Coordinates of C-alpha atoms in Angstrom, one line a residue:
M1041 CA 152.1 58.0 -160.5
N1042 CA 153.8 56.3 -157.6
A1043 CA 154.6 53.4 -160.0
R1044 CA 155.6 54.2 -163.5
V1045 CA 152.7 53.5 -165.8
G1046 CA 153.7 51.8 -169.0
W1047 CA 151.4 53.3 -171.8
P1048 CA 153.0 56.9 -171.8
D1049 CA 156.3 55.1 -172.6
V1050 CA 154.6 53.0 -175.3
A1051 CA 153.2 56.3 -176.7
K1052 CA 156.7 58.0 -176.7
G1053 CA 158.1 55.0 -178.4
V1054 CA 155.5 55.1 -181.1
C1055 CA 155.9 58.7 -181.7
I1056 CA 159.6 58.8 -182.0
I1057 CA 159.5 55.9 -184.4
L1058 CA 156.9 57.8 -186.5
V1059 CA 159.0 61.0 -186.4
V1060 CA 162.0 59.1 -187.8
L1061 CA 159.8 57.4 -190.3
W1062 CA 158.5 60.7 -191.4
H1063 CA 162.0 62.2 -192.0
V1064 CA 163.1 59.0 -193.9
V1065 CA 160.2 59.2 -196.2
T1066 CA 160.1 63.0 -196.8
K1067 CA 163.9 63.8 -196.8
H1068 CA 165.2 60.6 -198.5
A1069 CA 162.7 58.3 -200.1
V1070 CA 160.7 60.8 -202.1
G1071 CA 163.7 62.2 -203.8
M1072 CA 165.2 58.8 -204.7
P1073 CA 165.8 58.0 -208.4
G1074 CA 163.0 55.7 -209.6
A1075 CA 160.6 56.6 -206.7
G1076 CA 157.0 56.4 -207.8
T1077 CA 153.6 55.4 -206.7
V1078 CA 154.7 53.2 -203.7
T1079 CA 156.7 56.2 -202.2
D1080 CA 153.8 58.3 -202.8
V1081 CA 151.7 56.0 -200.7
W1082 CA 154.2 56.2 -197.9
A1083 CA 154.2 60.0 -198.1
T1084 CA 150.5 60.1 -198.0
V1085 CA 150.2 57.7 -195.0
N1086 CA 152.8 59.6 -193.1
A1087 CA 151.0 63.0 -193.8
Q1088 CA 147.8 61.5 -192.3
L1089 CA 149.7 61.0 -189.1
L1090 CA 150.8 64.5 -188.7
P1091 CA 148.0 65.4 -186.2
L1092 CA 149.0 62.3 -184.1
R1093 CA 152.7 62.0 -183.5
V1094 CA 153.9 65.3 -182.3
P1095 CA 150.7 66.3 -180.5
L1096 CA 150.6 63.0 -178.7
F1097 CA 154.3 63.5 -177.7
F1098 CA 153.6 67.0 -176.3
L1099 CA 150.5 65.6 -174.4
I1100 CA 152.8 63.0 -172.6
S1101 CA 155.3 65.7 -172.0
G1102 CA 152.8 67.9 -170.4
M1103 CA 151.5 65.0 -168.2
F1104 CA 154.9 64.7 -166.6
A1105 CA 155.6 68.4 -166.3
G1106 CA 153.2 69.1 -163.3
R1107 CA 155.8 68.7 -160.6
A1108 CA 158.3 71.0 -162.2
V1109 CA 155.8 73.6 -163.2
L1110 CA 154.1 73.8 -159.8
A1111 CA 157.0 73.5 -157.4
A1112 CA 157.0 76.4 -155.0
D1113 CA 160.5 77.8 -155.8
G1114 CA 160.4 77.6 -159.5
S1115 CA 163.9 76.1 -159.8
S1116 CA 162.8 72.8 -161.1
W1117 CA 161.1 74.1 -164.3
R1118 CA 163.9 76.6 -164.8
R1119 CA 166.4 73.7 -164.7
R1120 CA 164.5 71.5 -167.0
A1121 CA 163.9 74.5 -169.6
G1122 CA 167.6 75.4 -169.3
R1123 CA 168.6 71.8 -170.0
L1124 CA 166.4 71.7 -173.2
L1125 CA 167.7 75.0 -174.4
A1126 CA 171.3 73.9 -173.9
V1127 CA 170.7 70.6 -175.6
Y1128 CA 169.0 72.5 -178.5
V1129 CA 172.0 74.9 -178.9
I1130 CA 174.6 72.0 -178.7
W1131 CA 172.9 69.9 -181.4
V1132 CA 172.0 72.7 -183.7
L1133 CA 175.7 73.5 -183.7
I1134 CA 176.7 69.8 -184.2
Q1135 CA 174.1 69.4 -187.0
T1136 CA 175.3 72.6 -188.7
A1137 CA 178.8 71.2 -188.9
V1138 CA 178.0 67.6 -189.9
L1139 CA 175.3 68.5 -192.4
A1140 CA 177.7 70.8 -194.1
L1141 CA 179.1 67.5 -195.5
T1142 CA 175.9 66.8 -197.2
P1143 CA 174.8 70.0 -199.0
D1144 CA 172.1 68.3 -201.0
F1145 CA 170.3 66.8 -198.1
D1146 CA 166.7 68.3 -197.8
T1147 CA 166.7 69.8 -194.3
A1148 CA 167.2 73.4 -192.8
K1149 CA 170.9 74.0 -192.1
A1150 CA 172.7 77.3 -191.5
E1151 CA 175.1 78.5 -194.2
T1152 CA 175.9 81.9 -192.7
G1153 CA 176.4 83.2 -189.2
W1154 CA 173.0 85.2 -189.4
E1155 CA 171.2 82.1 -190.5
L1156 CA 172.7 80.2 -187.5
I1157 CA 171.5 83.0 -185.1
A1158 CA 168.0 82.7 -186.6
Q1159 CA 167.9 79.0 -186.2
L1160 CA 168.8 79.4 -182.5
T1161 CA 166.1 81.9 -181.9
I1162 CA 163.1 82.6 -184.3
S1163 CA 163.6 80.1 -187.0
P1164 CA 163.9 76.6 -185.4
T1165 CA 165.4 73.6 -187.1
N1166 CA 164.2 70.0 -187.1
L1167 CA 165.1 70.0 -183.4
W1168 CA 162.3 72.5 -182.7
Y1169 CA 160.6 70.1 -180.2
L1170 CA 163.3 71.0 -177.6
L1171 CA 162.9 74.8 -178.1
A1172 CA 159.1 74.4 -178.0
L1173 CA 159.1 72.4 -174.8
A1174 CA 161.3 74.9 -173.0
A1175 CA 158.9 77.7 -174.1
Y1176 CA 155.9 75.7 -173.0
L1177 CA 157.4 75.1 -169.5
A1178 CA 157.7 78.9 -169.1
V1179 CA 154.1 79.6 -170.3
A1180 CA 152.8 76.8 -168.0
R1181 CA 154.7 78.4 -165.1
L1182 CA 153.5 81.9 -165.8
T1183 CA 149.8 80.7 -166.1
R1184 CA 149.8 78.1 -163.3
D1185 CA 147.4 80.2 -161.3
V1186 CA 145.0 80.9 -164.2
P1187 CA 141.9 78.5 -164.2
T1188 CA 142.0 75.7 -166.6
A1189 CA 138.7 76.8 -168.2
V1190 CA 140.5 80.0 -169.2
V1191 CA 143.9 78.6 -170.3
L1192 CA 142.9 75.7 -172.5
P1193 CA 140.4 77.6 -174.7
V1194 CA 143.0 80.4 -175.1
A1195 CA 145.6 77.8 -176.0
F1196 CA 143.2 76.2 -178.5
A1197 CA 142.5 79.5 -180.2
V1198 CA 146.3 80.1 -180.5
S1199 CA 146.8 76.7 -181.9
A1200 CA 143.8 77.4 -184.3
V1201 CA 145.5 80.7 -185.6
A1202 CA 148.9 79.0 -186.1
A1203 CA 147.3 76.1 -188.0
A1204 CA 145.4 78.6 -190.2
G1205 CA 148.7 79.8 -191.7
V1206 CA 148.7 83.3 -190.1
I1207 CA 152.1 83.1 -188.5
P1208 CA 155.0 84.0 -190.9
D1209 CA 156.8 81.0 -192.3
L1210 CA 159.9 81.1 -190.2
G1211 CA 161.2 77.5 -190.2
N1212 CA 159.1 75.5 -187.7
L1213 CA 158.0 78.5 -185.6
W1214 CA 154.4 77.8 -186.5
Q1215 CA 154.7 74.2 -185.1
V1216 CA 156.1 75.6 -181.8
V1217 CA 152.9 77.8 -181.5
Q1218 CA 150.5 75.3 -182.8
N1219 CA 151.3 72.5 -180.3
L1220 CA 151.1 74.4 -177.1
F1221 CA 147.6 73.4 -176.6
F1222 CA 148.5 69.8 -176.4
F1223 CA 151.2 70.4 -173.8
L1224 CA 148.9 72.4 -171.6
A1225 CA 146.1 69.8 -172.0
G1226 CA 148.4 67.0 -170.8
L1227 CA 149.5 69.2 -167.8
R1228 CA 146.0 70.4 -166.8
L1229 CA 144.0 67.2 -167.6
R1230 CA 146.4 64.5 -166.5
D1231 CA 143.9 62.9 -164.2
G1232 CA 141.2 62.7 -166.9
V1233 CA 143.8 61.4 -169.5
E1234 CA 144.8 58.7 -167.1
R1235 CA 141.2 57.7 -166.5
F1236 CA 140.5 57.7 -170.2
A1237 CA 143.6 55.4 -170.8
A1238 CA 142.6 53.0 -168.0
A1239 CA 139.1 52.7 -169.5
S1240 CA 140.3 52.1 -173.0
D1241 CA 139.2 48.9 -174.7
P1242 CA 139.3 47.5 -178.3
V1243 CA 135.8 48.9 -179.1
R1244 CA 137.0 52.4 -178.1
A1245 CA 140.3 52.1 -179.9
V1246 CA 138.6 50.9 -183.1
G1247 CA 135.8 53.5 -182.8
L1248 CA 138.2 56.4 -182.4
G1249 CA 140.4 55.1 -185.2
L1250 CA 137.5 55.0 -187.6
L1251 CA 136.4 58.4 -186.5
Y1252 CA 139.9 59.9 -187.0
L1253 CA 140.2 58.2 -190.5
G1254 CA 136.8 59.6 -191.5
A1255 CA 137.6 63.1 -190.2
A1256 CA 141.0 63.2 -191.9
A1257 CA 139.5 62.1 -195.2
I1258 CA 136.9 64.8 -195.0
V1259 CA 139.5 67.4 -194.2
G1260 CA 141.8 66.2 -197.0
V1261 CA 139.0 66.0 -199.6
L1262 CA 137.4 69.4 -198.9
G1263 CA 140.8 71.1 -198.3
M1264 CA 139.9 72.2 -194.7
R1265 CA 143.4 72.0 -193.4
Q1266 CA 143.7 75.7 -192.7
W1267 CA 140.1 76.3 -191.8
P1268 CA 140.0 77.9 -188.2
G1269 CA 139.9 75.3 -185.5
V1270 CA 139.8 72.2 -187.8
W1271 CA 143.5 71.2 -187.5
P1272 CA 143.6 71.2 -183.6
L1273 CA 140.2 69.5 -183.5
L1274 CA 141.5 66.8 -185.6
G1275 CA 144.7 66.6 -183.4
V1276 CA 142.4 66.0 -180.5
V1277 CA 140.6 63.1 -182.1
A1278 CA 144.0 61.7 -183.1
V1279 CA 145.6 62.0 -179.8
A1280 CA 142.5 60.3 -178.1
W1281 CA 142.9 57.4 -180.6
G1282 CA 146.7 57.3 -179.9
V1283 CA 146.1 57.2 -176.1
A1284 CA 143.5 54.5 -176.4
V1285 CA 145.7 52.3 -178.7
C1286 CA 148.9 52.7 -176.6
A1287 CA 147.0 51.9 -173.4
L1288 CA 145.5 48.8 -174.9
V1289 CA 148.9 47.7 -176.4
D1290 CA 150.5 48.3 -172.9
R1291 CA 148.0 46.0 -171.1
S1292 CA 147.3 43.4 -173.8
A1293 CA 150.3 43.0 -176.1
A1294 CA 153.4 42.6 -173.9
P1295 CA 155.8 41.3 -176.7
L1296 CA 155.0 44.6 -178.5
A1297 CA 154.8 46.9 -175.5
R1298 CA 158.2 46.0 -174.1
P1299 CA 160.3 47.2 -176.9
L1300 CA 158.2 50.3 -177.4
R1301 CA 158.5 51.1 -173.7
W1302 CA 162.3 50.6 -174.0
I1303 CA 162.5 53.0 -177.0
G1304 CA 160.1 55.4 -175.4
R1305 CA 162.6 55.9 -172.4
R1306 CA 165.3 56.8 -174.9
T1307 CA 163.7 59.3 -177.1
L1308 CA 166.1 62.1 -176.6
P1309 CA 169.2 60.7 -178.1
I1310 CA 167.1 59.3 -181.0
Y1311 CA 165.5 62.7 -181.7
V1312 CA 168.7 64.8 -181.6
L1313 CA 170.8 62.4 -183.5
H1314 CA 168.7 60.7 -186.2
M1315 CA 169.1 63.4 -188.8
I1316 CA 172.7 63.0 -189.0
P1317 CA 173.0 59.3 -189.9
L1318 CA 170.0 59.7 -192.2
A1319 CA 171.8 62.6 -194.1
L1320 CA 175.0 60.5 -194.4
L1321 CA 173.2 57.4 -195.6
D1322 CA 171.3 59.5 -198.1
A1323 CA 174.5 61.0 -199.4
G1324 CA 176.1 57.6 -199.7
V1325 CA 173.1 56.0 -201.5
R1326 CA 172.9 58.9 -204.1
A1327 CA 176.7 58.8 -204.6
A1328 CA 176.4 55.1 -205.4
G1329 CA 173.9 55.9 -208.1
W1330 CA 171.2 53.6 -206.4
R1331 CA 167.8 53.5 -208.2
V1332 CA 164.8 52.0 -206.3
D1333 CA 162.2 49.5 -207.6
P1334 CA 158.7 48.9 -206.1
V1335 CA 159.9 46.3 -203.6
V1336 CA 162.7 48.5 -202.4
E1337 CA 160.2 51.4 -202.2
A1338 CA 157.9 49.3 -200.1
L1339 CA 160.5 48.0 -197.7
S1340 CA 163.1 50.6 -197.4
P1341 CA 161.4 53.2 -195.2
V1342 CA 160.8 50.5 -192.5
V1343 CA 164.4 49.1 -192.8
I1344 CA 166.1 52.6 -192.9
T1345 CA 164.0 53.8 -189.9
A1346 CA 165.1 50.7 -187.9
A1347 CA 168.7 51.2 -188.9
V1348 CA 168.8 54.9 -188.1
I1349 CA 167.2 54.2 -184.6
G1350 CA 169.8 51.5 -184.0
I1351 CA 172.6 53.7 -185.0
C1352 CA 171.4 56.5 -182.8
L1353 CA 171.1 54.4 -179.8
A1354 CA 174.6 52.8 -180.4
L1355 CA 176.1 56.3 -180.9
H1356 CA 174.5 57.5 -177.7
A1357 CA 175.9 54.6 -175.7
L1358 CA 179.3 55.2 -177.2
L1359 CA 179.3 58.9 -176.5
V1360 CA 178.2 58.3 -172.9
R1361 CA 181.0 55.6 -172.4
C1362 CA 183.5 58.2 -173.9
G1363 CA 182.4 60.7 -171.2
L1364 CA 180.3 62.8 -173.4
G1365 CA 176.9 62.2 -171.8
M1366 CA 176.9 66.0 -171.2
L1367 CA 176.0 66.4 -174.9
F1368 CA 172.5 65.1 -173.9
D1369 CA 172.4 66.6 -170.4
P1370 CA 174.6 69.7 -170.2
L1371 CA 173.5 70.5 -166.6
R1372 CA 175.0 67.2 -165.6
V1373 CA 178.4 68.9 -165.7
A1374 CA 177.3 71.3 -163.0
R1375 CA 175.8 68.6 -160.9
L1376 CA 179.0 66.5 -161.0
A1377 CA 181.5 69.5 -160.6
P1378 CA 183.1 69.3 -157.1
S1379 CA 182.3 72.1 -154.7
P1380 CA 185.1 74.7 -154.1
T1381 CA 185.2 73.5 -150.5
A1382 CA 185.2 69.7 -151.3
G1383 CA 188.0 67.8 -149.7
R1384 CA 189.0 70.6 -147.3
R1385 CA 189.3 69.6 -143.8
P1386 CA 186.8 71.5 -141.4
S1387 CA 188.3 74.1 -139.2
P1388 CA 188.5 73.2 -135.5

C-alpha cells in the first residue's frame, strides 16, 4: 500500500479494546463481591468474541509482514523478531516485579526463578502475542518458497490440532500454535483480503455477522469447541466478519473510525502495559471492600476498559518523555548509539 489504508488500523483498534475488555471482565469483574447475572452476560459475550479479536489481530500483522519476510538478506525479519522478543522479555520482567504487589490478582506471574524461565520460553504469559509474532516471522521466513497451497492447509491443520486440546497446557503455548494460520493467511492472501475489504458493504457485513452468530451458537450448544477443525473454521468466519465491518466503518463512519485508527496505531504500549494498572485497580477496589450492584456490573467493564487504555497511553507518553522509549523498542538504543568513529576527523 503506497498510501496507508485505514481499515487495518480500525481493526487493530477494535482488537486491542476487546483484548483489554476481556481481561477486565475475566480477571476483575467476575471475581468482584456481589457479581451476578449481568457479569455473567459480560463474560458470555466476551467469550463469543474469542475467535475474532486475536485471529483478526494476527491477520493484520501478517498483511504487513511481507516486506520483512521476503527481503533478500533476511535482516529485516530478524530485526523485527528480535525487537519483539526483547520487548517480551523486558515486560515479563517488569510485570513479574509489579504483580508481586498484587498476589491475589488472577493472572500468570512467576514466583520462582524456574517459573520465570518457563514463562520466558515454553509457558508464555499474557504477553504471549509478542512471542508468537516473533515465532511466526521465523516460520514465514523458513517457508517463504513453499507454495501457498501447501503452507496454508498445513497451518490450518496445526491450528485444528492445537484447538482440539492436544497440546499440553503450558500457559498460553496452545494459543501460540493455534493462531499461526491467521498470520500466514494475512501474509499469503493480502491482496485477496484487501479486495474483500474494498468490496464490503452493509449487506455483506450483516450477513457475515448473522452467519458467525449462528455458527457460534451451534458450536456452543453442541459442545463442538474441540472438534477437529471447528475452531479455526469459526475463526475464519469471525475474521471475515471483522474485516467487513472494520472496512465499512473506516469508509462510512468517520467519527468512529478516527479514534479507532488512532488507538490502532498505538496498540503495543496498551498491550504490554494494561495488565499492570488493571491489577493495581483490582487490588485497590478489593481493599476498599467494594461490592457491585447490577448498574455497576453493567457499566464498570466499559468504564474500566476506557480508564485502563487511557492510563496506558499516558504512561507510555511519560516514559518516552523520560527517555525510556527503549522499553517499547529496545533496538532503538542500537540505532541511536554513536559509531565508534563518529566525530573523528578524517585522515588526510
